[in-house]
Amino acid sequence: MTEIRLRNIEKRFGDVTVIEGLDLTIHGREFFTFVGPSGCGKSTLLNLIAGLEDITSGEILFDGTDVSRLSPSERDVAMVFQSYALYPHMTVFENIAFPLRVRKRDEDTISSEVRRVAGLLGLEGLLTRLPRELSGGQRQRVALGRAIVRRPRVFLMDEPLSNLDARLRVDMRAELKKLHRELGITTVYVTHDQEEALSLSHRVAVLLDGRIQQVGPPAELFEKPATTFVATFIGSPSMNLLEGSIMERRPLRIGMDDIVVSPTGWDIKIQGKVILGIRPEDVVVSTEPLTDGFTAEVEVVEPVGSTVWVDIVRGGMRLRARMLKGMELEPGAQVFFRFDPAKFHLFDPSTERRL
Amino acid sequence: MGVVVRLFAVALIVLYCVGPFIWQFITSLKPSHELTTLPPLLPEDPTLENYLSVFRTHPFGRIILNSTIVASLTTVLSLAIGSLSAYALAKLNIRGKALFLAFVLSVSMFPPIATVSPLYLIIRLLGLRDTWWALVMTYTTFSLPLTIWILTNFFRAIPNEIYLAALVDGCTPFQAFRRVLLPLALPGISATAILVFIFSWNEFLFALTFTSTVKSRTIPVGIALFPGIHEIPWAEISAASVIVTIPIVVVVFMFQRRIIEGLTAGAVKG
Ligand SMILES: Nc1ncnc2c1ncn2[C@@H]1O[C@H](COP(=O)(O)OP(=O)(O)OP(=O)(O)O)[C@@H](O)[C@H]1O
Ligand SMILES: [Mg+2]
């Protein structure tokens, strides 16, 4: 139930500022995710919340109490590390029991708690094994078990699924979600995989170079990206960004190369250049002429099962689009494409922020 | 052909290492009239007389006891102090770690002979002359730099996340050391234990200077004092040397099992 407040957090290593002026509230019971590219400061942020690193300035509050100077155990957090960090010399049982042993629980409680957690995670048959005798997925579950065995105030998870294969990752996602629902413990999750972030979380914060670009529910990040970075980072394949210049504001008409588009639903104040974003699924390609369509040449065809993505070029313009069902295309072919005018995102080229 | 050459080379090396020891063993079994004649190479009339006389004509039992206690105490002290320092240097946030390590190393650079006199004065001042403690303290001082260096590297090799996990799981830094890092560093600790034990077992210079009676005299000095005025009892010296090598072999084998066990256990990074 613990609410976490980060107040103007800053973290420097020597001269390098890794986290800069970060303000954020993570609600009680929330599943909150930090997502961002490698090196943006995700692990550092998690270590700060855990108390494994000292903040340079700012405050961390749990339910309104300042915990900035407390040790990890005083903060009562549990953490799952990217490398699992199981204790190699202890059996699965002892690994899961460890937090209870340190807290001097009696033997009966330890035994029953460990068995309960093992049951929850499907580890009953593995309790006497050593970590080196486990598969990646099993180790992952032991690491999780060690974290949930003692009902901490906060769960911290640093890319816990990144070492698993794709299939297992999707399975574990579902299990994490179920676990969170059952335990109801505030969870801060870190990943560089936007899909994982969107599918798991109540809210997501996109980090870049130690600064929050945008915070919000997954749908909001997807539908209303606040910056060009969020626009291209969230969603797969990533959003097309095109340069255009405003020709007329009411009704809106924007010229790109030799074509003109009319995005709907925008009321903009600026003049001159603008960045247009449009997701590949909102650009349709066809071999037949389309109303309001333009011609282009096919460069790459990339079938991914349910859809076929096509990279097309027209003059200096290059974008990814979705192909209509039931067509055969070869690179070099002439095609027609069309934008969904309601699906444009417009950004200011100078600030790269949404208009 | 290549195999033959290699076997020959191995045999040569083994002979080089074990040869003197075998020679000593053979000598120790010879009655005194065969000692200085060759042939026979092997004793024609092997005897255990030399072994018995080591204990009968010298207080060798007491000397072995002195050495055992001094070497064991030194090993325990060095490892206790060394592993704690190494843990702190490897895992805790302390300023000036590199400087401290350099300082520790520089301590070990002093040639022992240069420190004998000042140390002797200190030990006399402390009233520790001719006691076990004089040697234990000196040996610990001289073995600590190596101990700290080796163990610091072992602790560094343990992934940091394992240490952090212990903290998050509720350990104080000392609990993290005792319950998690120490067991994982066991191979390094065993290897260091062997080195320190052998060093203390063999040390001669300080032992000669700081001890004066059989109360605290250790083996190397004890054996060196075997020769009488008129003769050098080679056979007894050989017998004594064989006897005192055995504990070393035992210690090495005891810890070697540990080293191998430890290496496989530590190989997994979780
Ligand atoms: N102890 C340290 N000293 C100096 N710089 C550090 C230290 N720890 C992290 N950094 C720097 O801080 C930045 C953020 O590191 P961090 O580990 O938080 O990234 P991350 O977002 O978790 O990346 P990844 O996805 O690769 O795990 C990096 O540029 C890194 O080089
Ligand atoms: Mg990281």
Short mmCIF file of N, CA and C in Angstrom, two decimals, chain A residues 167-238:
data_model
loop_
_atom_site.label_atom_id
_atom_site.label_comp_id
_atom_site.label_asym_id
_atom_site.label_seq_id
_atom_site.Cartn_x
_atom_site.Cartn_y
_atom_site.Cartn_z
N ARG A 167 9.49 -16.54 -25.41
CA ARG A 167 8.29 -17.26 -25.01
C ARG A 167 8.09 -17.19 -23.49
N LEU A 168 9.15 -17.50 -22.77
CA LEU A 168 9.10 -17.52 -21.31
C LEU A 168 8.82 -16.12 -20.78
N ARG A 169 9.34 -15.14 -21.50
CA ARG A 169 9.18 -13.76 -21.07
C ARG A 169 7.71 -13.39 -21.04
N VAL A 170 7.00 -13.81 -22.09
CA VAL A 170 5.58 -13.49 -22.17
C VAL A 170 4.82 -14.24 -21.08
N ASP A 171 5.20 -15.50 -20.82
CA ASP A 171 4.54 -16.26 -19.75
C ASP A 171 4.76 -15.60 -18.40
N MET A 172 6.03 -15.21 -18.16
CA MET A 172 6.37 -14.63 -16.86
C MET A 172 5.67 -13.29 -16.64
N ARG A 173 5.47 -12.56 -17.74
CA ARG A 173 4.75 -11.30 -17.65
C ARG A 173 3.38 -11.53 -17.02
N ALA A 174 2.69 -12.53 -17.56
CA ALA A 174 1.35 -12.84 -17.05
C ALA A 174 1.43 -13.21 -15.57
N GLU A 175 2.48 -13.98 -15.22
CA GLU A 175 2.59 -14.40 -13.82
C GLU A 175 2.87 -13.21 -12.90
N LEU A 176 3.71 -12.31 -13.38
CA LEU A 176 4.01 -11.12 -12.58
C LEU A 176 2.74 -10.32 -12.31
N LYS A 177 1.95 -10.21 -13.36
CA LYS A 177 0.72 -9.44 -13.25
C LYS A 177 -0.22 -10.07 -12.23
N LYS A 178 -0.32 -11.38 -12.32
CA LYS A 178 -1.20 -12.12 -11.41
C LYS A 178 -0.70 -11.95 -9.97
N LEU A 179 0.62 -12.09 -9.82
CA LEU A 179 1.25 -11.97 -8.51
C LEU A 179 0.97 -10.60 -7.91
N HIS A 180 1.09 -9.58 -8.74
CA HIS A 180 0.87 -8.23 -8.26
C HIS A 180 -0.57 -8.04 -7.80
N ARG A 181 -1.48 -8.64 -8.56
CA ARG A 181 -2.89 -8.52 -8.20
C ARG A 181 -3.15 -9.21 -6.86
N GLU A 182 -2.52 -10.38 -6.67
CA GLU A 182 -2.77 -11.13 -5.44
C GLU A 182 -2.15 -10.47 -4.22
N LEU A 183 -0.93 -9.91 -4.37
CA LEU A 183 -0.23 -9.37 -3.22
C LEU A 183 -0.56 -7.92 -2.96
N GLY A 184 -0.89 -7.18 -4.04
CA GLY A 184 -1.24 -5.77 -3.88
C GLY A 184 -0.13 -4.92 -3.30
N ILE A 185 1.12 -5.24 -3.63
CA ILE A 185 2.24 -4.45 -3.11
C ILE A 185 2.74 -3.50 -4.19
N THR A 186 2.99 -2.26 -3.80
CA THR A 186 3.50 -1.26 -4.73
C THR A 186 4.75 -1.80 -5.44
N THR A 187 4.74 -1.76 -6.76
CA THR A 187 5.84 -2.35 -7.51
C THR A 187 6.45 -1.34 -8.46
N VAL A 188 7.76 -1.18 -8.38
CA VAL A 188 8.47 -0.32 -9.33
C VAL A 188 9.30 -1.24 -10.22
N TYR A 189 9.06 -1.13 -11.50
CA TYR A 189 9.62 -2.07 -12.45
C TYR A 189 10.47 -1.29 -13.44
N VAL A 190 11.56 -1.89 -13.87
CA VAL A 190 12.44 -1.22 -14.82
C VAL A 190 12.67 -2.12 -16.01
N THR A 191 12.56 -1.56 -17.20
CA THR A 191 12.82 -2.36 -18.40
C THR A 191 13.23 -1.44 -19.54
N HIS A 192 13.90 -2.01 -20.54
CA HIS A 192 14.15 -1.21 -21.73
C HIS A 192 13.20 -1.64 -22.85
N ASP A 193 12.30 -2.59 -22.51
CA ASP A 193 11.40 -3.15 -23.50
C ASP A 193 10.03 -2.46 -23.37
N GLN A 194 9.70 -1.59 -24.33
CA GLN A 194 8.48 -0.80 -24.22
C GLN A 194 7.23 -1.66 -24.20
N GLU A 195 7.28 -2.78 -24.91
CA GLU A 195 6.11 -3.64 -24.97
C GLU A 195 5.82 -4.22 -23.58
N GLU A 196 6.92 -4.66 -22.91
CA GLU A 196 6.79 -5.18 -21.56
C GLU A 196 6.21 -4.11 -20.64
N ALA A 197 6.72 -2.89 -20.78
CA ALA A 197 6.25 -1.79 -19.95
C ALA A 197 4.75 -1.57 -20.14
N LEU A 198 4.32 -1.52 -21.40
CA LEU A 198 2.92 -1.24 -21.69
C LEU A 198 2.03 -2.36 -21.19
N SER A 199 2.48 -3.59 -21.34
CA SER A 199 1.58 -4.70 -21.03
C SER A 199 1.46 -4.94 -19.53
N LEU A 200 2.46 -4.52 -18.74
CA LEU A 200 2.44 -4.84 -17.31
C LEU A 200 1.81 -3.75 -16.45
N SER A 201 2.00 -2.49 -16.87
CA SER A 201 1.92 -1.42 -15.87
C SER A 201 0.60 -0.68 -15.83
N HIS A 202 0.33 -0.10 -14.65
CA HIS A 202 -0.74 0.89 -14.54
C HIS A 202 -0.27 2.20 -15.16
N ARG A 203 0.96 2.59 -14.78
CA ARG A 203 1.52 3.80 -15.38
C ARG A 203 2.97 3.56 -15.74
N VAL A 204 3.43 4.33 -16.73
CA VAL A 204 4.79 4.17 -17.24
C VAL A 204 5.45 5.54 -17.28
N ALA A 205 6.74 5.58 -16.92
CA ALA A 205 7.51 6.80 -17.12
C ALA A 205 8.60 6.51 -18.14
N VAL A 206 8.68 7.35 -19.17
CA VAL A 206 9.74 7.17 -20.16
C VAL A 206 10.91 8.05 -19.76
N LEU A 207 12.09 7.42 -19.60
CA LEU A 207 13.29 8.13 -19.17
C LEU A 207 14.24 8.30 -20.34
N LEU A 208 14.88 9.47 -20.40
CA LEU A 208 15.96 9.66 -21.36
C LEU A 208 17.01 10.54 -20.69
N ASP A 209 18.24 10.06 -20.66
CA ASP A 209 19.33 10.81 -20.03
C ASP A 209 18.97 11.32 -18.65
N GLY A 210 18.36 10.47 -17.84
CA GLY A 210 18.09 10.83 -16.47
C GLY A 210 16.95 11.81 -16.26
N ARG A 211 16.19 12.08 -17.31
CA ARG A 211 15.04 12.96 -17.17
C ARG A 211 13.79 12.24 -17.63
N ILE A 212 12.68 12.56 -16.95
CA ILE A 212 11.42 11.95 -17.37
C ILE A 212 10.88 12.70 -18.59
N GLN A 213 10.59 11.96 -19.63
CA GLN A 213 10.03 12.56 -20.84
C GLN A 213 8.52 12.65 -20.73
N GLN A 214 7.93 11.60 -20.18
CA GLN A 214 6.47 11.58 -20.05
C GLN A 214 6.08 10.51 -19.05
N VAL A 215 5.03 10.81 -18.26
CA VAL A 215 4.47 9.81 -17.35
C VAL A 215 3.00 9.66 -17.67
N GLY A 216 2.51 8.44 -17.68
CA GLY A 216 1.09 8.26 -17.90
C GLY A 216 0.73 6.81 -18.09
N PRO A 217 -0.57 6.52 -18.18
CA PRO A 217 -1.00 5.16 -18.46
C PRO A 217 -0.53 4.76 -19.86
N PRO A 218 -0.34 3.46 -20.09
CA PRO A 218 0.18 3.01 -21.38
C PRO A 218 -0.57 3.58 -22.57
N ALA A 219 -1.89 3.61 -22.52
CA ALA A 219 -2.66 4.08 -23.66
C ALA A 219 -2.33 5.54 -23.99
N GLU A 220 -2.13 6.33 -22.92
CA GLU A 220 -1.85 7.75 -23.13
C GLU A 220 -0.49 7.94 -23.81
N LEU A 221 0.49 7.17 -23.38
CA LEU A 221 1.81 7.29 -24.00
C LEU A 221 1.73 6.92 -25.47
N PHE A 222 0.89 5.95 -25.75
CA PHE A 222 0.79 5.48 -27.12
C PHE A 222 0.00 6.46 -27.98
N GLU A 223 -1.07 6.99 -27.42
CA GLU A 223 -1.96 7.83 -28.23
C GLU A 223 -1.54 9.29 -28.24
N LYS A 224 -0.91 9.76 -27.16
CA LYS A 224 -0.52 11.17 -27.09
C LYS A 224 0.92 11.31 -26.63
N PRO A 225 1.87 10.82 -27.41
CA PRO A 225 3.27 10.95 -26.99
C PRO A 225 3.64 12.42 -26.85
N ALA A 226 4.31 12.76 -25.74
CA ALA A 226 4.60 14.16 -25.44
C ALA A 226 5.80 14.70 -26.20
N THR A 227 6.71 13.80 -26.59
CA THR A 227 7.90 14.26 -27.31
C THR A 227 8.16 13.31 -28.49
N THR A 228 9.02 13.76 -29.38
CA THR A 228 9.35 12.88 -30.52
C THR A 228 10.05 11.63 -30.03
N PHE A 229 10.80 11.74 -28.91
CA PHE A 229 11.47 10.55 -28.40
C PHE A 229 10.46 9.51 -27.95
N VAL A 230 9.47 9.95 -27.15
CA VAL A 230 8.44 9.01 -26.70
C VAL A 230 7.71 8.44 -27.91
N ALA A 231 7.43 9.29 -28.89
CA ALA A 231 6.70 8.85 -30.07
C ALA A 231 7.42 7.70 -30.76
N THR A 232 8.74 7.81 -30.90
CA THR A 232 9.45 6.75 -31.61
C THR A 232 9.79 5.57 -30.70
N PHE A 233 9.88 5.84 -29.37
CA PHE A 233 10.29 4.76 -28.45
C PHE A 233 9.13 3.82 -28.14
N ILE A 234 7.93 4.38 -28.00
CA ILE A 234 6.76 3.57 -27.66
C ILE A 234 6.08 3.12 -28.95
N GLY A 235 5.74 1.85 -29.01
CA GLY A 235 5.08 1.31 -30.20
C GLY A 235 6.09 0.63 -31.10
N SER A 236 5.66 -0.47 -31.70
CA SER A 236 6.57 -1.21 -32.57
C SER A 236 5.80 -1.71 -33.79
N PRO A 237 6.25 -1.50 -35.02
CA PRO A 237 7.45 -0.74 -35.37
C PRO A 237 7.29 0.73 -35.03
N SER A 238 8.41 1.46 -34.94
CA SER A 238 8.29 2.79 -34.36
C SER A 238 7.70 3.79 -35.36
#
